[in-house]
Amino acid sequence: MALADRISALLTIVRSAEAEIGSLLVEIESRGVLELFGYRSAARLFEHLADVPKSAAETVVKRARALAGGRNLDGTPIPAVAPATGTAALDGGLSTPMIDTIVGALTRIPPEHREEAEQHLLTFAADTGHKQVTALGARIIAHLDPDGTEPESTEPAQPSRELSLRRRRTGVWELQGRFDDETGARAGALLDSLAQRRSTDEGPDLRSQQERYGDAFSDAIDLALNSPDLPMQAGERAHVMVAVALDDLKSGVGAATLGDTGRISAAEARIHACDCMLIPTVLGSRSEPLDLGRQYRLVTAGLRRALYLRDRGCAFPGCHRPPRHCQGHHVRHWADGGPTELSNLVLMCAHHHRLLHRSGWQVRIATDGLPEFLPPVFLDKRRKPRRNNLHRPLPFAA
């Protein structure tokens, strides 16, 4: 903890110094860099002062102009794009990516809306990372320009599709196939959208590209299984059956049967049991069913709609996944006596649902009825509660 605190303190000093260097370069530029130092531009001066590449020096000066204004080569003034951000940067609380994110968003926002939008972005930046601010900036831009660009239409190619799926003895499934250009493009677009790096507060996404696409394929299957238009099988919707002993489910220790031959851990079954169809069964000494209870769903359709309206997507801080990608998570697991009601449920995507079951993150329902998350001590020693504000309405009206 002492090491992390020291790094945070040094980062504040470095960021403050970088912001002050930028303001000094703008001041030199306003007085006349040619008259003062004989250089034709502030970027060329900084290139030699800091011993950095020309492109890096130009980026520093460009960023400084956006924060504090400046002058063109002909002496005409350049108005600041984000003056409030420049003031905040001098305190050392904003990283370079955060500054670039705010400036990039404000550059695309009409001047009459910039001041108000900048204040909201800075307020949001106080408790989040630059990826969340990027998402908020995109939402503001979309709010101000809802039409966007008109998509182009293309002619579909002749379908030619083949697919094979088989399970090996090790429990690993292998997928192989060939698709026409149209199907491949649609599959690629779907997986690309689902395979983006997680823009959350639990740290960087260290998954490889193959791992991210594997997780994206799993998410796509969940979306298809949750579709009301999926064809029936033997009078029922397509489903996967998981059988686990109640004691193992409560403790999370042991194994569960997946489908016909697969096996998963009881801890994994506990994750799925948060939001499932449940059939209580009494078995005999030879595992023969003696009493089959009535099937019921833990999270009913009405509860799910209430969760959609309240959380509007994955409730984990910084996650942008919409409701259709999410599952209902019991704050206090139902196997431990937790009720299946709105005050004990949180909407979460599969990735963060697993993260919550396996890490130091905790979730609770605050006094205002909304979920909030307590980070692990190594992320925040105060464990200050965090919320996901990406799904909430924009804080201003255009």
mmCIF file of C-alpha atoms in Angstrom:
data_model
loop_
_atom_site.group_PDB
_atom_site.id
_atom_site.type_symbol
_atom_site.label_atom_id
_atom_site.label_comp_id
_atom_site.label_asym_id
_atom_site.label_seq_id
_atom_site.Cartn_x
_atom_site.Cartn_y
_atom_site.Cartn_z
ATOM 1 C CA MET A 1 0.000 0.000 0.000
ATOM 2 C CA ALA A 2 2.884 2.361 0.769
ATOM 3 C CA LEU A 3 4.389 1.669 -2.655
ATOM 4 C CA ALA A 4 1.084 2.384 -4.400
ATOM 5 C CA ASP A 5 0.619 5.597 -2.380
ATOM 6 C CA ARG A 6 4.091 6.776 -3.329
ATOM 7 C CA ILE A 7 3.416 6.130 -7.014
ATOM 8 C CA SER A 8 0.157 8.103 -6.773
ATOM 9 C CA ALA A 9 1.968 11.015 -5.128
ATOM 10 C CA LEU A 10 4.683 11.020 -7.804
ATOM 11 C CA LEU A 11 2.081 10.851 -10.573
ATOM 12 C CA THR A 12 0.439 13.991 -9.173
ATOM 13 C CA ILE A 13 3.789 15.800 -9.230
ATOM 14 C CA VAL A 14 4.605 14.630 -12.763
ATOM 15 C CA ARG A 15 1.187 15.556 -14.147
ATOM 16 C CA SER A 16 1.252 18.964 -12.500
ATOM 17 C CA ALA A 17 4.727 19.604 -13.910
ATOM 18 C CA GLU A 18 3.631 18.548 -17.410
ATOM 19 C CA ALA A 19 0.661 20.913 -17.238
ATOM 20 C CA GLU A 20 2.885 23.784 -16.085
ATOM 21 C CA ILE A 21 5.357 23.078 -18.904
ATOM 22 C CA GLY A 22 2.485 23.355 -21.352
ATOM 23 C CA SER A 23 1.340 26.682 -19.918
ATOM 24 C CA LEU A 24 4.924 27.998 -20.080
ATOM 25 C CA LEU A 25 5.202 27.000 -23.738
ATOM 26 C CA VAL A 26 1.968 28.861 -24.487
ATOM 27 C CA GLU A 27 3.296 31.896 -22.609
ATOM 28 C CA ILE A 28 6.535 31.782 -24.637
ATOM 29 C CA GLU A 29 4.502 31.477 -27.824
ATOM 30 C CA SER A 30 2.379 34.498 -26.887
ATOM 31 C CA ARG A 31 5.496 36.634 -26.245
ATOM 32 C CA GLY A 32 7.159 35.521 -29.457
ATOM 33 C CA VAL A 33 9.379 32.458 -29.471
ATOM 34 C CA LEU A 34 11.400 33.792 -32.413
ATOM 35 C CA GLU A 35 12.220 37.056 -30.638
ATOM 36 C CA LEU A 36 13.003 35.344 -27.311
ATOM 37 C CA PHE A 37 14.897 32.229 -28.406
ATOM 38 C CA GLY A 38 15.385 32.397 -32.171
ATOM 39 C CA TYR A 39 13.210 29.344 -32.857
ATOM 40 C CA ARG A 40 10.426 29.476 -35.402
ATOM 41 C CA SER A 41 7.948 27.644 -33.140
ATOM 42 C CA ALA A 42 7.455 26.640 -29.520
ATOM 43 C CA ALA A 43 7.427 22.997 -30.605
ATOM 44 C CA ARG A 44 10.942 23.302 -32.101
ATOM 45 C CA LEU A 45 12.150 24.959 -28.894
ATOM 46 C CA PHE A 46 10.656 22.238 -26.700
ATOM 47 C CA GLU A 47 12.059 19.557 -28.999
ATOM 48 C CA HIS A 48 15.567 20.704 -28.120
ATOM 49 C CA LEU A 49 14.906 21.594 -24.472
ATOM 50 C CA ALA A 50 13.371 18.218 -23.657
ATOM 51 C CA ASP A 51 15.334 16.123 -26.181
ATOM 52 C CA VAL A 52 12.157 14.558 -27.550
ATOM 53 C CA PRO A 53 11.091 13.721 -31.128
ATOM 54 C CA LYS A 54 9.526 16.484 -33.180
ATOM 55 C CA SER A 55 6.149 14.739 -33.248
ATOM 56 C CA ALA A 56 6.104 14.444 -29.436
ATOM 57 C CA ALA A 57 6.977 18.119 -29.017
ATOM 58 C CA GLU A 58 4.226 19.162 -31.428
ATOM 59 C CA THR A 59 1.729 17.024 -29.496
ATOM 60 C CA VAL A 60 2.680 18.729 -26.210
ATOM 61 C CA VAL A 61 2.277 22.200 -27.713
ATOM 62 C CA LYS A 62 -0.992 21.290 -29.407
ATOM 63 C CA ARG A 63 -2.361 19.984 -26.106
ATOM 64 C CA ALA A 64 -1.218 23.132 -24.308
ATOM 65 C CA ARG A 65 -2.944 25.357 -26.870
ATOM 66 C CA ALA A 66 -6.181 23.429 -26.407
ATOM 67 C CA LEU A 67 -6.001 24.026 -22.637
ATOM 68 C CA ALA A 68 -4.718 27.610 -22.505
ATOM 69 C CA GLY A 69 -5.122 29.020 -26.002
ATOM 70 C CA GLY A 70 -2.232 30.282 -28.085
ATOM 71 C CA ARG A 71 -1.250 32.017 -31.295
ATOM 72 C CA ASN A 72 -0.799 30.991 -34.890
ATOM 73 C CA LEU A 73 2.378 31.737 -36.813
ATOM 74 C CA ASP A 74 0.765 34.914 -38.165
ATOM 75 C CA GLY A 75 -0.008 36.109 -34.624
ATOM 76 C CA THR A 76 -3.745 35.491 -34.660
ATOM 77 C CA PRO A 77 -5.063 34.100 -31.354
ATOM 78 C CA ILE A 78 -6.137 30.469 -30.913
ATOM 79 C CA PRO A 79 -8.991 30.207 -28.382
ATOM 80 C CA ALA A 80 -8.719 27.518 -25.711
ATOM 81 C CA VAL A 81 -10.930 24.482 -26.280
ATOM 82 C CA ALA A 82 -10.890 23.301 -22.656
ATOM 83 C CA PRO A 83 -9.800 26.116 -20.303
ATOM 84 C CA ALA A 84 -11.345 24.542 -17.183
ATOM 85 C CA THR A 85 -9.490 21.324 -17.943
ATOM 86 C CA GLY A 86 -6.250 23.309 -18.133
ATOM 87 C CA THR A 87 -6.865 24.722 -14.663
ATOM 88 C CA ALA A 88 -7.619 21.261 -13.280
ATOM 89 C CA ALA A 89 -4.527 19.809 -14.974
ATOM 90 C CA LEU A 90 -2.254 22.173 -13.023
ATOM 91 C CA ASP A 91 -3.357 20.432 -9.808
ATOM 92 C CA GLY A 92 -1.974 17.132 -11.122
ATOM 93 C CA GLY A 93 -5.252 15.240 -10.991
ATOM 94 C CA LEU A 94 -5.661 14.579 -14.728
ATOM 95 C CA SER A 95 -3.603 12.115 -16.732
ATOM 96 C CA THR A 96 -2.510 12.864 -20.292
ATOM 97 C CA PRO A 97 -5.006 10.346 -21.777
ATOM 98 C CA MET A 98 -7.768 11.955 -19.691
ATOM 99 C CA ILE A 99 -6.865 15.427 -20.967
ATOM 100 C CA ASP A 100 -6.717 14.221 -24.567
ATOM 101 C CA THR A 101 -10.058 12.464 -24.131
ATOM 102 C CA ILE A 102 -11.784 15.611 -22.835
ATOM 103 C CA VAL A 103 -10.200 17.834 -25.489
ATOM 104 C CA GLY A 104 -11.079 15.360 -28.242
ATOM 105 C CA ALA A 105 -14.706 15.256 -27.143
ATOM 106 C CA LEU A 106 -15.017 19.029 -26.786
ATOM 107 C CA THR A 107 -13.477 19.576 -30.226
ATOM 108 C CA ARG A 108 -16.445 17.738 -31.755
ATOM 109 C CA ILE A 109 -19.030 19.543 -29.609
ATOM 110 C CA PRO A 110 -20.486 22.860 -30.875
ATOM 111 C CA PRO A 111 -18.901 25.876 -29.118
ATOM 112 C CA GLU A 112 -22.184 26.945 -27.501
ATOM 113 C CA HIS A 113 -22.336 23.631 -25.582
ATOM 114 C CA ARG A 114 -18.651 23.232 -24.728
ATOM 115 C CA GLU A 115 -18.538 25.002 -21.379
ATOM 116 C CA GLU A 116 -21.402 22.986 -19.899
ATOM 117 C CA ALA A 117 -20.183 19.720 -21.430
ATOM 118 C CA GLU A 118 -16.653 20.329 -20.094
ATOM 119 C CA GLN A 119 -17.941 20.737 -16.547
ATOM 120 C CA HIS A 120 -19.830 17.438 -16.756
ATOM 121 C CA LEU A 121 -16.803 15.646 -18.213
ATOM 122 C CA LEU A 122 -14.551 17.009 -15.459
ATOM 123 C CA THR A 123 -17.043 16.020 -12.768
ATOM 124 C CA PHE A 124 -17.223 12.536 -14.248
ATOM 125 C CA ALA A 125 -13.416 12.367 -14.499
ATOM 126 C CA ALA A 126 -13.016 12.916 -10.755
ATOM 127 C CA ASP A 127 -14.170 9.381 -9.931
ATOM 128 C CA THR A 128 -13.561 7.428 -13.164
ATOM 129 C CA GLY A 129 -10.905 6.553 -15.723
ATOM 130 C CA HIS A 130 -10.375 8.076 -19.154
ATOM 131 C CA LYS A 131 -12.201 5.192 -20.869
ATOM 132 C CA GLN A 132 -15.427 6.026 -19.046
ATOM 133 C CA VAL A 133 -14.996 9.702 -19.891
ATOM 134 C CA THR A 134 -14.548 8.676 -23.530
ATOM 135 C CA ALA A 135 -17.863 6.845 -23.376
ATOM 136 C CA LEU A 136 -19.610 9.832 -21.789
ATOM 137 C CA GLY A 137 -18.139 12.165 -24.414
ATOM 138 C CA ALA A 138 -19.438 9.892 -27.161
ATOM 139 C CA ARG A 139 -22.885 9.915 -25.552
ATOM 140 C CA ILE A 140 -22.898 13.718 -25.378
ATOM 141 C CA ILE A 141 -21.866 13.972 -29.037
ATOM 142 C CA ALA A 142 -24.551 11.469 -30.035
ATOM 143 C CA HIS A 143 -27.073 13.434 -27.971
ATOM 144 C CA LEU A 144 -26.204 16.637 -29.813
ATOM 145 C CA ASP A 145 -26.071 14.912 -33.218
ATOM 146 C CA PRO A 146 -28.525 11.994 -33.027
ATOM 147 C CA ASP A 147 -28.723 11.426 -36.792
ATOM 148 C CA GLY A 148 -25.028 10.638 -37.285
ATOM 149 C CA THR A 149 -23.857 9.407 -40.676
ATOM 150 C CA GLU A 150 -26.147 7.489 -42.965
ATOM 151 C CA PRO A 151 -25.011 3.837 -43.424
ATOM 152 C CA GLU A 152 -24.337 2.502 -46.885
ATOM 153 C CA SER A 153 -26.305 -0.448 -48.236
ATOM 154 C CA THR A 154 -24.574 -3.435 -49.827
ATOM 155 C CA GLU A 155 -25.762 -6.336 -51.920
ATOM 156 C CA PRO A 156 -25.632 -9.731 -50.133
ATOM 157 C CA ALA A 157 -23.455 -12.478 -51.574
ATOM 158 C CA GLN A 158 -24.633 -15.978 -52.346
ATOM 159 C CA PRO A 159 -24.667 -17.895 -49.032
ATOM 160 C CA SER A 160 -22.182 -20.739 -48.634
ATOM 161 C CA ARG A 161 -21.923 -21.917 -45.035
ATOM 162 C CA GLU A 162 -20.394 -24.907 -43.244
ATOM 163 C CA LEU A 163 -19.898 -25.495 -39.524
ATOM 164 C CA SER A 164 -18.737 -28.347 -37.299
ATOM 165 C CA LEU A 165 -18.750 -28.431 -33.491
ATOM 166 C CA ARG A 166 -17.389 -31.336 -31.451
ATOM 167 C CA ARG A 167 -16.427 -32.075 -27.881
ATOM 168 C CA ARG A 168 -13.084 -33.711 -27.102
ATOM 169 C CA ARG A 169 -12.522 -36.089 -24.200
ATOM 170 C CA THR A 170 -10.741 -33.348 -22.295
ATOM 171 C CA GLY A 171 -13.979 -31.350 -22.147
ATOM 172 C CA VAL A 172 -12.740 -28.777 -24.674
ATOM 173 C CA TRP A 173 -15.010 -28.001 -27.621
ATOM 174 C CA GLU A 174 -13.591 -27.331 -31.083
ATOM 175 C CA LEU A 175 -15.334 -25.124 -33.642
ATOM 176 C CA GLN A 176 -14.494 -25.030 -37.330
ATOM 177 C CA GLY A 177 -16.386 -23.561 -40.243
ATOM 178 C CA ARG A 178 -16.458 -21.675 -43.540
ATOM 179 C CA PHE A 179 -18.846 -18.833 -44.346
ATOM 180 C CA ASP A 180 -19.747 -16.563 -47.212
ATOM 181 C CA ASP A 181 -18.573 -12.957 -47.166
ATOM 182 C CA GLU A 182 -21.847 -11.544 -45.842
ATOM 183 C CA THR A 183 -22.110 -13.995 -42.949
ATOM 184 C CA GLY A 184 -18.438 -13.562 -42.092
ATOM 185 C CA ALA A 185 -18.758 -9.781 -42.081
ATOM 186 C CA ARG A 186 -21.824 -9.916 -39.813
ATOM 187 C CA ALA A 187 -20.125 -12.410 -37.489
ATOM 188 C CA GLY A 188 -17.010 -10.256 -37.427
ATOM 189 C CA ALA A 189 -19.010 -7.135 -36.583
ATOM 190 C CA LEU A 190 -20.841 -8.973 -33.800
ATOM 191 C CA LEU A 191 -17.670 -10.418 -32.270
ATOM 192 C CA ASP A 192 -15.781 -7.134 -32.658
ATOM 193 C CA SER A 193 -18.461 -5.299 -30.696
ATOM 194 C CA LEU A 194 -18.483 -7.956 -27.970
ATOM 195 C CA ALA A 195 -14.691 -8.419 -27.863
ATOM 196 C CA GLN A 196 -13.776 -4.849 -26.970
ATOM 197 C CA ARG A 197 -11.503 -4.442 -24.000
ATOM 198 C CA ARG A 198 -13.416 -3.982 -20.759
ATOM 199 C CA SER A 199 -13.626 -0.282 -19.956
ATOM 200 C CA THR A 200 -14.069 -0.623 -16.201
ATOM 201 C CA ASP A 201 -12.413 0.385 -12.965
ATOM 202 C CA GLU A 202 -10.990 -2.987 -11.901
ATOM 203 C CA GLY A 203 -7.785 -2.479 -13.890
ATOM 204 C CA PRO A 204 -6.479 -3.013 -17.433
ATOM 205 C CA ASP A 205 -7.884 -5.781 -19.608
ATOM 206 C CA LEU A 206 -4.974 -8.203 -20.061
ATOM 207 C CA ARG A 207 -6.825 -10.780 -22.168
ATOM 208 C CA SER A 208 -5.234 -11.714 -25.492
ATOM 209 C CA GLN A 209 -7.133 -11.138 -28.728
ATOM 210 C CA GLN A 210 -8.020 -14.844 -28.934
ATOM 211 C CA GLU A 211 -9.304 -14.830 -25.350
ATOM 212 C CA ARG A 212 -11.412 -11.743 -25.973
ATOM 213 C CA TYR A 213 -12.975 -13.295 -29.080
ATOM 214 C CA GLY A 214 -13.601 -16.524 -27.194
ATOM 215 C CA ASP A 215 -15.459 -14.598 -24.490
ATOM 216 C CA ALA A 216 -17.311 -12.660 -27.194
ATOM 217 C CA PHE A 217 -18.490 -15.914 -28.792
ATOM 218 C CA SER A 218 -19.784 -17.088 -25.405
ATOM 219 C CA ASP A 219 -21.644 -13.782 -24.960
ATOM 220 C CA ALA A 220 -23.174 -14.146 -28.435
ATOM 221 C CA ILE A 221 -24.500 -17.590 -27.482
ATOM 222 C CA ASP A 222 -26.041 -16.134 -24.303
ATOM 223 C CA LEU A 223 -27.766 -13.456 -26.381
ATOM 224 C CA ALA A 224 -29.181 -16.072 -28.766
ATOM 225 C CA LEU A 225 -30.385 -18.333 -25.933
ATOM 226 C CA ASN A 226 -32.157 -15.375 -24.321
ATOM 227 C CA SER A 227 -33.946 -14.445 -27.544
ATOM 228 C CA PRO A 228 -37.734 -14.975 -27.391
ATOM 229 C CA ASP A 229 -37.660 -15.936 -31.090
ATOM 230 C CA LEU A 230 -35.464 -19.013 -30.543
ATOM 231 C CA PRO A 231 -37.204 -22.191 -31.864
ATOM 232 C CA MET A 232 -38.557 -24.693 -29.344
ATOM 233 C CA GLN A 233 -37.056 -28.131 -28.655
ATOM 234 C CA ALA A 234 -39.538 -30.790 -27.496
ATOM 235 C CA GLY A 235 -41.952 -28.066 -26.480
ATOM 236 C CA GLU A 236 -39.372 -26.140 -24.450
ATOM 237 C CA ARG A 237 -36.969 -23.325 -25.132
ATOM 238 C CA ALA A 238 -33.381 -24.383 -25.785
ATOM 239 C CA HIS A 239 -31.518 -24.740 -22.508
ATOM 240 C CA VAL A 240 -28.519 -26.368 -20.830
ATOM 241 C CA MET A 241 -29.164 -28.461 -17.714
ATOM 242 C CA VAL A 242 -26.827 -28.256 -14.720
ATOM 243 C CA ALA A 243 -27.235 -30.752 -11.842
ATOM 244 C CA VAL A 244 -25.569 -30.008 -8.503
ATOM 245 C CA ALA A 245 -26.082 -31.123 -4.909
ATOM 246 C CA LEU A 246 -27.632 -28.477 -2.670
ATOM 247 C CA ASP A 247 -24.807 -28.712 -0.097
ATOM 248 C CA ASP A 248 -22.208 -28.247 -2.854
ATOM 249 C CA LEU A 249 -24.169 -25.305 -4.245
ATOM 250 C CA LYS A 250 -24.245 -23.613 -0.845
ATOM 251 C CA SER A 251 -20.565 -24.147 -0.102
ATOM 252 C CA GLY A 252 -19.229 -23.689 -3.634
ATOM 253 C CA VAL A 253 -17.035 -26.753 -3.106
ATOM 254 C CA GLY A 254 -17.490 -29.828 -5.284
ATOM 255 C CA ALA A 255 -18.579 -30.460 -8.856
ATOM 256 C CA ALA A 256 -21.713 -30.222 -10.976
ATOM 257 C CA THR A 257 -22.867 -32.084 -14.081
ATOM 258 C CA LEU A 258 -23.206 -29.954 -17.199
ATOM 259 C CA GLY A 259 -25.471 -31.274 -19.929
ATOM 260 C CA ASP A 260 -24.969 -34.989 -20.648
ATOM 261 C CA THR A 261 -21.258 -35.523 -20.049
ATOM 262 C CA GLY A 262 -19.652 -32.225 -19.064
ATOM 263 C CA ARG A 263 -18.549 -31.193 -15.589
ATOM 264 C CA ILE A 264 -18.052 -27.797 -13.974
ATOM 265 C CA SER A 265 -17.136 -26.735 -10.455
ATOM 266 C CA ALA A 266 -19.784 -26.064 -7.854
ATOM 267 C CA ALA A 267 -18.473 -22.506 -7.648
ATOM 268 C CA GLU A 268 -19.244 -22.047 -11.350
ATOM 269 C CA ALA A 269 -22.689 -23.580 -10.841
ATOM 270 C CA ARG A 270 -23.254 -21.079 -8.029
ATOM 271 C CA ILE A 271 -22.697 -18.236 -10.503
ATOM 272 C CA HIS A 272 -25.264 -19.668 -12.940
ATOM 273 C CA ALA A 273 -27.710 -20.324 -10.091
ATOM 274 C CA CYS A 274 -28.166 -16.577 -9.521
ATOM 275 C CA ASP A 275 -30.495 -16.402 -12.531
ATOM 276 C CA CYS A 276 -31.891 -19.758 -13.618
ATOM 277 C CA MET A 277 -34.875 -22.105 -13.857
ATOM 278 C CA LEU A 278 -34.823 -24.300 -10.753
ATOM 279 C CA ILE A 279 -36.209 -27.837 -10.372
ATOM 280 C CA PRO A 280 -35.684 -29.208 -6.839
ATOM 281 C CA THR A 281 -35.187 -32.992 -6.932
ATOM 282 C CA VAL A 282 -34.870 -35.637 -4.230
ATOM 283 C CA LEU A 283 -32.598 -38.548 -5.227
ATOM 284 C CA GLY A 284 -32.330 -42.051 -3.813
ATOM 285 C CA SER A 285 -29.174 -43.884 -2.773
ATOM 286 C CA ARG A 286 -28.551 -44.848 -6.407
ATOM 287 C CA SER A 287 -29.191 -41.307 -7.655
ATOM 288 C CA GLU A 288 -32.635 -42.240 -8.980
ATOM 289 C CA PRO A 289 -35.178 -39.364 -8.830
ATOM 290 C CA LEU A 290 -37.670 -39.996 -6.006
ATOM 291 C CA ASP A 291 -39.450 -36.669 -5.966
ATOM 292 C CA LEU A 292 -39.377 -34.033 -8.730
ATOM 293 C CA GLY A 293 -40.423 -30.574 -7.602
ATOM 294 C CA ARG A 294 -42.135 -27.915 -9.643
ATOM 295 C CA GLN A 295 -39.965 -25.834 -11.970
ATOM 296 C CA TYR A 296 -39.802 -22.134 -11.179
ATOM 297 C CA ARG A 297 -37.660 -19.217 -12.281
ATOM 298 C CA LEU A 298 -35.719 -17.308 -9.635
ATOM 299 C CA VAL A 299 -35.683 -13.986 -11.520
ATOM 300 C CA THR A 300 -39.153 -13.686 -13.027
ATOM 301 C CA ALA A 301 -40.016 -11.721 -16.148
ATOM 302 C CA GLY A 302 -41.494 -8.947 -14.017
ATOM 303 C CA LEU A 303 -38.413 -8.712 -11.829
ATOM 304 C CA ARG A 304 -36.205 -8.677 -14.914
ATOM 305 C CA ARG A 305 -38.151 -5.741 -16.363
ATOM 306 C CA ALA A 306 -37.818 -3.895 -13.052
ATOM 307 C CA LEU A 307 -34.049 -4.570 -13.088
ATOM 308 C CA TYR A 308 -33.820 -3.301 -16.671
ATOM 309 C CA LEU A 309 -35.577 -0.068 -15.711
ATOM 310 C CA ARG A 310 -33.506 0.485 -12.569
ATOM 311 C CA ASP A 311 -29.976 -0.515 -13.664
ATOM 312 C CA ARG A 312 -30.364 -0.039 -17.460
ATOM 313 C CA GLY A 313 -27.429 -2.344 -18.105
ATOM 314 C CA CYS A 314 -24.530 -3.918 -16.234
ATOM 315 C CA ALA A 315 -24.301 -2.047 -12.924
ATOM 316 C CA PHE A 316 -20.531 -2.591 -12.528
ATOM 317 C CA PRO A 317 -18.621 0.735 -12.618
ATOM 318 C CA GLY A 318 -17.599 1.641 -16.151
ATOM 319 C CA CYS A 319 -19.297 -1.284 -17.929
ATOM 320 C CA HIS A 320 -21.307 -0.287 -20.990
ATOM 321 C CA ARG A 321 -23.058 -3.633 -21.572
ATOM 322 C CA PRO A 322 -26.818 -3.174 -22.208
ATOM 323 C CA PRO A 323 -29.530 -5.161 -20.358
ATOM 324 C CA ARG A 324 -29.792 -7.909 -22.976
ATOM 325 C CA HIS A 325 -26.184 -8.903 -22.167
ATOM 326 C CA CYS A 326 -26.831 -9.156 -18.438
ATOM 327 C CA GLN A 327 -27.923 -11.598 -15.739
ATOM 328 C CA GLY A 328 -29.591 -11.059 -12.385
ATOM 329 C CA HIS A 329 -27.120 -11.378 -9.497
ATOM 330 C CA HIS A 330 -28.249 -11.980 -5.918
ATOM 331 C CA VAL A 331 -26.472 -9.613 -3.520
ATOM 332 C CA ARG A 332 -27.020 -12.285 -0.888
ATOM 333 C CA HIS A 333 -27.128 -15.614 -2.705
ATOM 334 C CA TRP A 334 -30.536 -17.329 -2.633
ATOM 335 C CA ALA A 335 -28.875 -20.590 -1.536
ATOM 336 C CA ASP A 336 -27.764 -18.703 1.608
ATOM 337 C CA GLY A 337 -31.284 -17.456 2.286
ATOM 338 C CA GLY A 338 -31.168 -14.296 0.182
ATOM 339 C CA PRO A 339 -34.586 -13.306 -1.217
ATOM 340 C CA THR A 340 -35.267 -13.050 -4.944
ATOM 341 C CA GLU A 341 -36.551 -9.498 -4.898
ATOM 342 C CA LEU A 342 -35.485 -6.191 -6.398
ATOM 343 C CA SER A 343 -33.738 -5.009 -3.231
ATOM 344 C CA ASN A 344 -31.455 -8.072 -3.377
ATOM 345 C CA LEU A 345 -30.766 -8.163 -7.143
ATOM 346 C CA VAL A 346 -28.266 -6.415 -9.389
ATOM 347 C CA LEU A 347 -28.000 -6.568 -13.185
ATOM 348 C CA MET A 348 -24.525 -7.696 -14.307
ATOM 349 C CA CYS A 349 -22.863 -8.932 -17.490
ATOM 350 C CA ALA A 350 -21.323 -12.415 -17.438
ATOM 351 C CA HIS A 351 -17.746 -11.111 -17.120
ATOM 352 C CA HIS A 352 -18.400 -8.905 -14.097
ATOM 353 C CA HIS A 353 -20.769 -11.459 -12.594
ATOM 354 C CA ARG A 354 -17.853 -13.908 -12.442
ATOM 355 C CA LEU A 355 -15.486 -11.183 -11.254
ATOM 356 C CA LEU A 356 -17.770 -10.391 -8.332
ATOM 357 C CA HIS A 357 -17.939 -14.039 -7.281
ATOM 358 C CA ARG A 358 -14.168 -14.494 -7.446
ATOM 359 C CA SER A 359 -12.543 -11.212 -6.376
ATOM 360 C CA GLY A 360 -12.467 -8.665 -3.610
ATOM 361 C CA TRP A 361 -15.234 -6.545 -5.160
ATOM 362 C CA GLN A 362 -18.481 -6.342 -3.187
ATOM 363 C CA VAL A 363 -21.906 -5.022 -4.141
ATOM 364 C CA ARG A 364 -24.681 -3.602 -2.026
ATOM 365 C CA ILE A 365 -27.915 -1.699 -2.503
ATOM 366 C CA ALA A 366 -27.540 1.875 -1.248
ATOM 367 C CA THR A 367 -30.153 3.826 0.712
ATOM 368 C CA ASP A 368 -31.489 5.364 -2.519
ATOM 369 C CA GLY A 369 -32.239 1.878 -3.881
ATOM 370 C CA LEU A 370 -29.430 1.825 -6.466
ATOM 371 C CA PRO A 371 -26.501 -0.628 -6.513
ATOM 372 C CA GLU A 372 -23.003 0.479 -5.576
ATOM 373 C CA PHE A 373 -19.732 -1.442 -5.567
ATOM 374 C CA LEU A 374 -16.916 -1.502 -3.023
ATOM 375 C CA PRO A 375 -13.503 -1.997 -4.696
ATOM 376 C CA PRO A 376 -10.795 -4.260 -3.262
ATOM 377 C CA VAL A 377 -8.350 -2.663 -0.829
ATOM 378 C CA PHE A 378 -5.499 -2.827 -3.347
ATOM 379 C CA LEU A 379 -7.494 -0.534 -5.676
ATOM 380 C CA ASP A 380 -8.768 1.862 -3.024
ATOM 381 C CA LYS A 381 -7.743 1.525 0.628
ATOM 382 C CA ARG A 382 -10.769 3.624 1.655
ATOM 383 C CA ARG A 383 -13.050 1.327 -0.371
ATOM 384 C CA LYS A 384 -15.062 4.334 -1.523
ATOM 385 C CA PRO A 385 -18.325 3.104 -3.111
ATOM 386 C CA ARG A 386 -18.451 3.360 -6.903
ATOM 387 C CA ARG A 387 -21.369 3.397 -9.306
ATOM 388 C CA ASN A 388 -21.884 3.004 -13.012
ATOM 389 C CA ASN A 389 -23.168 6.325 -14.364
ATOM 390 C CA LEU A 390 -22.896 5.406 -18.045
ATOM 391 C CA HIS A 391 -26.479 4.136 -18.223
ATOM 392 C CA ARG A 392 -28.036 7.131 -16.490
ATOM 393 C CA PRO A 393 -29.612 10.007 -18.459
ATOM 394 C CA LEU A 394 -27.280 12.754 -19.606
ATOM 395 C CA PRO A 395 -26.886 15.407 -16.873
ATOM 396 C CA PHE A 396 -27.811 18.304 -19.155
ATOM 397 C CA ALA A 397 -30.203 19.143 -21.976
ATOM 398 C CA ALA A 398 -29.009 20.450 -25.311
#
